[in-house]
Structures are given as structure tokens and as C-alpha cells.
mmCIF file of C-alpha atoms in Angstrom:
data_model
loop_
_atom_site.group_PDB
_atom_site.id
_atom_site.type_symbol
_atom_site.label_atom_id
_atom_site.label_comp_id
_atom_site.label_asym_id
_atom_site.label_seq_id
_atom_site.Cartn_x
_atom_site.Cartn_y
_atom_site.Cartn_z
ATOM 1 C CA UNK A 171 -30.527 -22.046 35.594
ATOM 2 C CA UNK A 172 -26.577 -22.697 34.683
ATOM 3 C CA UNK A 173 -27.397 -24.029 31.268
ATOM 4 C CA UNK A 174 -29.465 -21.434 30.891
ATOM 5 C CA UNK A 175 -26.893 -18.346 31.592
ATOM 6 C CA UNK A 176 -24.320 -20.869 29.426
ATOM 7 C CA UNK A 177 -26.470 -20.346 26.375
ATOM 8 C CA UNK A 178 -27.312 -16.913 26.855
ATOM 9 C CA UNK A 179 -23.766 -16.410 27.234
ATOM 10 C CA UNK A 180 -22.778 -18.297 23.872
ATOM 11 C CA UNK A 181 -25.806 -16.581 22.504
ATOM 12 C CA UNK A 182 -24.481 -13.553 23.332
ATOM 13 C CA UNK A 183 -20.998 -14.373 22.465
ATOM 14 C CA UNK A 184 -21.632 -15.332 18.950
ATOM 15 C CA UNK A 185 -23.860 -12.265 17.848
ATOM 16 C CA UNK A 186 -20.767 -10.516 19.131
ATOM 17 C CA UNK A 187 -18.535 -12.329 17.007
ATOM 18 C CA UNK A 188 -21.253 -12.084 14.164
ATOM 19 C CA UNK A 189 -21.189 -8.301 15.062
ATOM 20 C CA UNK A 190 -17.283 -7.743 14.918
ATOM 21 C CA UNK A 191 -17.037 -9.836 10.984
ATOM 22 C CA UNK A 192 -19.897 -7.627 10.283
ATOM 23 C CA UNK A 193 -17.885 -4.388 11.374
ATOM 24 C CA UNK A 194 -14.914 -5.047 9.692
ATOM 25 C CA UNK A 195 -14.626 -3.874 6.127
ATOM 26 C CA UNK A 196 -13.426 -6.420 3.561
ATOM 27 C CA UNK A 197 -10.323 -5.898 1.837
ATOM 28 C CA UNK A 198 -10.468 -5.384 -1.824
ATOM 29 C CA UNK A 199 -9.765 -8.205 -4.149
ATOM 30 C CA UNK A 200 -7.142 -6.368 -5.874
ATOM 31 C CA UNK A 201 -4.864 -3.240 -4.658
ATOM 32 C CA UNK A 202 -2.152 -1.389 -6.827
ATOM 33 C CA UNK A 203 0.820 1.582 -5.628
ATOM 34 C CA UNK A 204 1.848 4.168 -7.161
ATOM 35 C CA UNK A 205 5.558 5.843 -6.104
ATOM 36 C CA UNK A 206 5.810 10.173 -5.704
ATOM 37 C CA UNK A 207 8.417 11.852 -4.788
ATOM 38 C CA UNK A 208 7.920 15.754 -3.608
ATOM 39 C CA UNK A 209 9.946 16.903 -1.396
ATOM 40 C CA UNK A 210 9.998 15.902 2.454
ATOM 41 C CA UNK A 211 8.146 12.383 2.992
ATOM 42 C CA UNK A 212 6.503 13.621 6.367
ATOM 43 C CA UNK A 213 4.501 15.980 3.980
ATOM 44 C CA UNK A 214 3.750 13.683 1.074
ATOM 45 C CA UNK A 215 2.741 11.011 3.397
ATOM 46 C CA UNK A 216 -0.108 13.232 5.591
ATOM 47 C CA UNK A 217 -1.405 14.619 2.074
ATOM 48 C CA UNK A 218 -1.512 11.228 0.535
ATOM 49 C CA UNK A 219 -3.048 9.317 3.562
ATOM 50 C CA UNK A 220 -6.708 11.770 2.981
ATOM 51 C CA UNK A 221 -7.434 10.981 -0.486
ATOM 52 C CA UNK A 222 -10.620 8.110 -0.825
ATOM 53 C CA UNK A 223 -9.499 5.203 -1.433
ATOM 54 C CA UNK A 224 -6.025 5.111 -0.527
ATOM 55 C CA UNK A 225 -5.548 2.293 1.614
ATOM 56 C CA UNK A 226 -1.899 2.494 2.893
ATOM 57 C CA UNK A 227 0.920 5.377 2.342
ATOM 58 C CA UNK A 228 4.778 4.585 3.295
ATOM 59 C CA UNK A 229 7.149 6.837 3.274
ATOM 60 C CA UNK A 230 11.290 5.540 1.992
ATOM 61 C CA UNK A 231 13.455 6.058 -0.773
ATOM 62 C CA UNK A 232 13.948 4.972 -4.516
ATOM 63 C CA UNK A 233 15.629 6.060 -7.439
ATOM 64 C CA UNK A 234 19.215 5.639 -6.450
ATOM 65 C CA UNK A 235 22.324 3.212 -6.465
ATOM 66 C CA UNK A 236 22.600 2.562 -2.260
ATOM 67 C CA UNK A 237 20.937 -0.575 -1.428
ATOM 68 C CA UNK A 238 19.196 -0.572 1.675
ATOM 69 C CA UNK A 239 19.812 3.212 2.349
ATOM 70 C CA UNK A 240 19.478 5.212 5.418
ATOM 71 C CA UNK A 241 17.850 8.531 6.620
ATOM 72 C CA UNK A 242 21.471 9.378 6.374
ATOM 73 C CA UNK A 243 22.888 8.166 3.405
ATOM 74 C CA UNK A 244 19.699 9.812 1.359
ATOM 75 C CA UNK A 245 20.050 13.357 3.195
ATOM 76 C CA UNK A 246 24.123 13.027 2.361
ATOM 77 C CA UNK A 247 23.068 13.799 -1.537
ATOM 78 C CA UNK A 248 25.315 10.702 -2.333
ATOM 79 C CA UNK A 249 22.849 7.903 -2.843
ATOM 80 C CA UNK A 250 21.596 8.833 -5.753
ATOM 81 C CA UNK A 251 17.519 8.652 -3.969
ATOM 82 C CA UNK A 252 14.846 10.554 -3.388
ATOM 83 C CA UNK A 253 12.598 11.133 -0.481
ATOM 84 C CA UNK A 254 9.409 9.346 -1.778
ATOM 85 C CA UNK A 255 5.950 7.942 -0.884
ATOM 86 C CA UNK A 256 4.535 4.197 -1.734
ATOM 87 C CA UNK A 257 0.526 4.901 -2.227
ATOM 88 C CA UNK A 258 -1.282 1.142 -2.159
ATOM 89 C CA UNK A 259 -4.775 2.488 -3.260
ATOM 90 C CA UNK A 260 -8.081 0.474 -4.265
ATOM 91 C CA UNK A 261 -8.050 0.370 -8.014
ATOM 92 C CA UNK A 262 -12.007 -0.143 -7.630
ATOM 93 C CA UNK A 263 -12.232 3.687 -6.120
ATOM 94 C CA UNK A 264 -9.534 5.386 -7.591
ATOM 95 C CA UNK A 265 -7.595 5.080 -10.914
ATOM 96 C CA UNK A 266 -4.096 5.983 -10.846
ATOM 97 C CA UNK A 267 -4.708 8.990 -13.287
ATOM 98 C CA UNK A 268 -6.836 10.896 -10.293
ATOM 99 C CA UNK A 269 -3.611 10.286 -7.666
ATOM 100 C CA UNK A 270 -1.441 11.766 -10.564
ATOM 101 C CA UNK A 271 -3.977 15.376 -10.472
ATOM 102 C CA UNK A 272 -3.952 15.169 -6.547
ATOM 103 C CA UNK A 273 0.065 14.140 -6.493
ATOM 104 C CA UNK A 274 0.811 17.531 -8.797
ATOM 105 C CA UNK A 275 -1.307 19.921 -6.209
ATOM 106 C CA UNK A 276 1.023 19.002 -3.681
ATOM 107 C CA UNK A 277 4.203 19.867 -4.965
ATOM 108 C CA UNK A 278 6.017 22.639 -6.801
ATOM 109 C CA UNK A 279 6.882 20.773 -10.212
ATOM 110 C CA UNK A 280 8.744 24.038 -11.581
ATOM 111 C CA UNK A 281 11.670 23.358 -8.684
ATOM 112 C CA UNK A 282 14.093 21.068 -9.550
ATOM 113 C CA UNK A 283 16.342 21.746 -7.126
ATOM 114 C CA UNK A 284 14.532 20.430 -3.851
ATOM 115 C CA UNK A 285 11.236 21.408 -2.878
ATOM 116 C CA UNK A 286 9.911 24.545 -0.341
ATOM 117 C CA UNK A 287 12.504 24.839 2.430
ATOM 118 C CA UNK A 288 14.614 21.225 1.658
ATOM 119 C CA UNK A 289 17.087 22.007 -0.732
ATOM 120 C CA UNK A 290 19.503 19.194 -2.718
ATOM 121 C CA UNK A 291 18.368 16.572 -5.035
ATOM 122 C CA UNK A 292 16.743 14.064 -2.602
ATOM 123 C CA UNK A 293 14.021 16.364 -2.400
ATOM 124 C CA UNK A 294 13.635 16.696 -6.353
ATOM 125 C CA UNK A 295 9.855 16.167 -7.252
ATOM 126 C CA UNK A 296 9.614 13.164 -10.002
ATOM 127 C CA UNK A 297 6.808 10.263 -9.949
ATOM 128 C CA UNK A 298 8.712 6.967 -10.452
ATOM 129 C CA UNK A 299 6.466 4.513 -12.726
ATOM 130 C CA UNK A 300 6.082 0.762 -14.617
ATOM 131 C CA UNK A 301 5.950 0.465 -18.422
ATOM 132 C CA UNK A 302 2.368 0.221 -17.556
ATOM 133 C CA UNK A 303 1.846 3.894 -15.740
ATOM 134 C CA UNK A 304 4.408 5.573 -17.840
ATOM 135 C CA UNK A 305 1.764 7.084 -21.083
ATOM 136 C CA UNK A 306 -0.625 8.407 -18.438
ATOM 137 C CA UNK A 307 2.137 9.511 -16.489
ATOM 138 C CA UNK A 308 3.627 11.645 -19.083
ATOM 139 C CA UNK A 309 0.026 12.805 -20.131
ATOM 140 C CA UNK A 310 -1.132 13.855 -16.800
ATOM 141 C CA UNK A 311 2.263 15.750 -16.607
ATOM 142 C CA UNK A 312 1.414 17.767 -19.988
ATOM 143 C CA UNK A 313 -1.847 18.697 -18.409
ATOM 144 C CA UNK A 314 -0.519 19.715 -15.327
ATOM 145 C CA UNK A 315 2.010 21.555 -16.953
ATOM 146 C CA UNK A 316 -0.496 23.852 -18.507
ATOM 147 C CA UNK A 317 -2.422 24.711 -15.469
ATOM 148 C CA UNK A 318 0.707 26.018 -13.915
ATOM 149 C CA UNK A 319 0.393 29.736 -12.838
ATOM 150 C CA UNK A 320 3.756 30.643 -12.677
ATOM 151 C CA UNK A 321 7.019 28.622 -13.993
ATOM 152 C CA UNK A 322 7.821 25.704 -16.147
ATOM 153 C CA UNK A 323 7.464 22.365 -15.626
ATOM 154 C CA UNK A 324 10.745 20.387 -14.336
ATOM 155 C CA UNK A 325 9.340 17.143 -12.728
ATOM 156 C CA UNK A 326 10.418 13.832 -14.165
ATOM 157 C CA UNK A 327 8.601 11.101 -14.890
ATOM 158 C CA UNK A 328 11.448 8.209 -13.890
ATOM 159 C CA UNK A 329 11.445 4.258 -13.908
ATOM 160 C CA UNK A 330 10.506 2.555 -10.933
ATOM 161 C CA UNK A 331 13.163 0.354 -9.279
ATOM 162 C CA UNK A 332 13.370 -0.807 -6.099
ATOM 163 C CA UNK A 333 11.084 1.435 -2.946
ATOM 164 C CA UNK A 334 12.886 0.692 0.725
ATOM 165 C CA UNK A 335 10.670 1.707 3.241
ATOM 166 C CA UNK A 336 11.822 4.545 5.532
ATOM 167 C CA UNK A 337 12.836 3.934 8.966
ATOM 168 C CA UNK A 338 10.130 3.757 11.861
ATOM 169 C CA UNK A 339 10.768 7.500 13.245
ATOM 170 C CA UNK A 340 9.554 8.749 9.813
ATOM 171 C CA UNK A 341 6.580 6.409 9.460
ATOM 172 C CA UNK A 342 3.656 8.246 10.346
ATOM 173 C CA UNK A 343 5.405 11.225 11.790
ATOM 174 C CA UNK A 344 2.482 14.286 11.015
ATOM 175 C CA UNK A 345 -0.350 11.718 12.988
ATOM 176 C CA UNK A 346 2.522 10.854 16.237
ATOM 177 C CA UNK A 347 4.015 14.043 16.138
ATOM 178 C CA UNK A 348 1.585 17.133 14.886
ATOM 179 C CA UNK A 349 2.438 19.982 16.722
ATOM 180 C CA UNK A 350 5.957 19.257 15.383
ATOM 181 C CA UNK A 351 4.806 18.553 11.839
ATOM 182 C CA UNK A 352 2.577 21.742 11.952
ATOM 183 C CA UNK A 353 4.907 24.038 12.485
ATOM 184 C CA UNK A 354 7.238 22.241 10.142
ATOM 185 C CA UNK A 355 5.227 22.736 7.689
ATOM 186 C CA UNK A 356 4.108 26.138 8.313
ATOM 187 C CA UNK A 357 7.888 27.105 8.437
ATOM 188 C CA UNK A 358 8.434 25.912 5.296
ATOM 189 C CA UNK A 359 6.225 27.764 3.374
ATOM 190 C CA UNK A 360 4.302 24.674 1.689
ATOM 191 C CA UNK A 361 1.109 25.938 1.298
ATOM 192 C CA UNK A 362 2.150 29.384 0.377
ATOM 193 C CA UNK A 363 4.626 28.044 -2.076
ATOM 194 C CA UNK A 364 1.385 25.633 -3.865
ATOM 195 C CA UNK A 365 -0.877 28.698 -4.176
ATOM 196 C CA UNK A 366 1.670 30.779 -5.923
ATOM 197 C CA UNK A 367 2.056 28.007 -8.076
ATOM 198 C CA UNK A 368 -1.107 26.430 -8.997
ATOM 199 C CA UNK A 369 -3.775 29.816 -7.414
ATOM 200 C CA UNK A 370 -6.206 29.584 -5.530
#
């Protein structure tokens, strides 16, 4: 009877094991990021997160002459960087020109001087880019620029240095802290703002 309920036990145990590899996605072969700046992270970060195949969105800071910066350093105007997103997406389920037509829906690329509510240059919209992204980069920003509704198009297409991740309290801040974020965002005048600009 014991060596029976022992091997019905590792029976058991190793369909469940079987079970759990089966249940857990592989990871791609190959993943690539993308870097978009648009205003306040928090934002950029939920909007990003939704798209299919996105696997991972951080929020930090690039673009600027502070190594290592801080929340504070950033929001002091004197770094030099902007608020910005890391996207690591599945180049097997989305191509980086697709991320570039969802990235310009989510920002107002006529403002140059901050974005919605956040004013100063941290919050400048611009999508930081390798040699290799830069052509479809500057495409996708000539065909955005003629679906605009209202206003020219001011968004730069910069050179990709060095991301540093954002500090934990901003990682994930609209999933830990949505009643917050919602009426952030409502506040703000985001959405409002994006219809004016692109309709619907």
C-alpha cells in the first residue's frame, strides 16, 4: 500500500510539474526596445504596457548630461533628460514601425514645451533612436505629422544614449496606485488634449 501512494504521489507530482512547463509561455528567441518620451512616465508606461506584444515597459530618463539622475535632478530642468519609457517588445509580433503609430496617439507632438498639465522640458515629447530606427523614425513622424488635426508637428526624433531606469516609486505606479493615477490623469486633461489633436 506505501509504495503504492509513493508512486501515485510521484505520478502525480510529475504531471504537475509537466503541467506547470506546459503553462508557462516560452520567451521569444529574440526581443528589441524602443525609447519614447511623452510627457509624465506614469502615463506612457500604463499606455505602453496594453499594446500585443510588448513584453516589458520601464519607466527612467535619457537624453541628458547627469549620470545616474534622480526623480529630482530630472524635475529640476537642469539635467538635460527627459521623462521616458524603455518598451522591450517581441520583434516576432510587433515591428517597431506599429509602436511608432501607437507611441504618436498618445502624446501631443505639436507641444514642445511639456506635455498636458507638466510643463518644462523634461516632459518634451521626442522618441530617442539607433542608426538603425532613425529612417523609419523620421518617416513615421512625416506621416503622423499629416494626420494631425490641429497644430504642427514639434517632436524630435533624438539619438539614443544611455536609459537609467526610474526609481521603484515610479515603476508601475497606474497598476499599485490607480485611483491616484486616475484622477491624475483625468486632471490633466490627457485624453481631452489627444482628441483635440488627433479627433476622434
Amino acid at each position: 500500500m506505501r509504495r503504492l501512494l509513493v508512486t501515485l504521489a510521484a505520478t502525480l507530482a510529475l504531471f504537475g510539474l509537466t503541467n506547470a512547463f506546459a503553462a508557462t509561455p516560452p520567451k521569444p528567441a529574440k526581443t528589441e526596445t524602443a525609447v519614447f518620451a511623452g510627457g509624465c512616465f506614469w502615463c506612457m508606461e500604463h499606455d505602453m504596457q496594453g499594446v500585443p506584444g510588448v513584453l516589458k515597459v520601464e519607466s527612467g530618463y535619457t537624453g541628458g548630461h547627469v549620470k545616474n539622475p534622480t526623480y529630482r535632478d530630472v524635475t529640476s530642468e537642469q539635467s538635460g533628460h527627459y521623462e521616458s519609457v524603455r518598451v522591450t517588445y517581441d520583434p516576432a509580433k510587433l515591428d517597431y514601425g506599429f509602436l511608432l503609430y501607437r507611441y504618436w496617439k498618445l502624446v501631443d507632438p505639436t507641444d514642445d514645451g511639456g506635455q498636458f498639465c507638466d510643463r518644462g522640458p523634461s516632459y518634451r515629447p521626442a522618441v530617442f533612436v539607433t542608426p538603425a530606427q532613425r529612417p523609419i523614425a523620421e518617416k513615421s513622424r512625416a506621416e503622423a505629422a499629416k494626420r494631425l488635426k490641429s497644430g504642427t508637428m514639434k517632436a524630435q526624433i533624438l539619438d539614443l544614449k544611455t536609459f537609467y531606469p526610474a526609481e521603484e516609486y515610479h515603476r508601475d505606479y497606474a497598476k499599485r496606485h490607480a485611483l491616484d493615477y486616475a484622477a491624475y490623469r483625468t486632471g490633466c486633461g490627457r485624453d481631452a488634449t489627444l482628441k483635440q489633436v488627433w479627433g476622434g
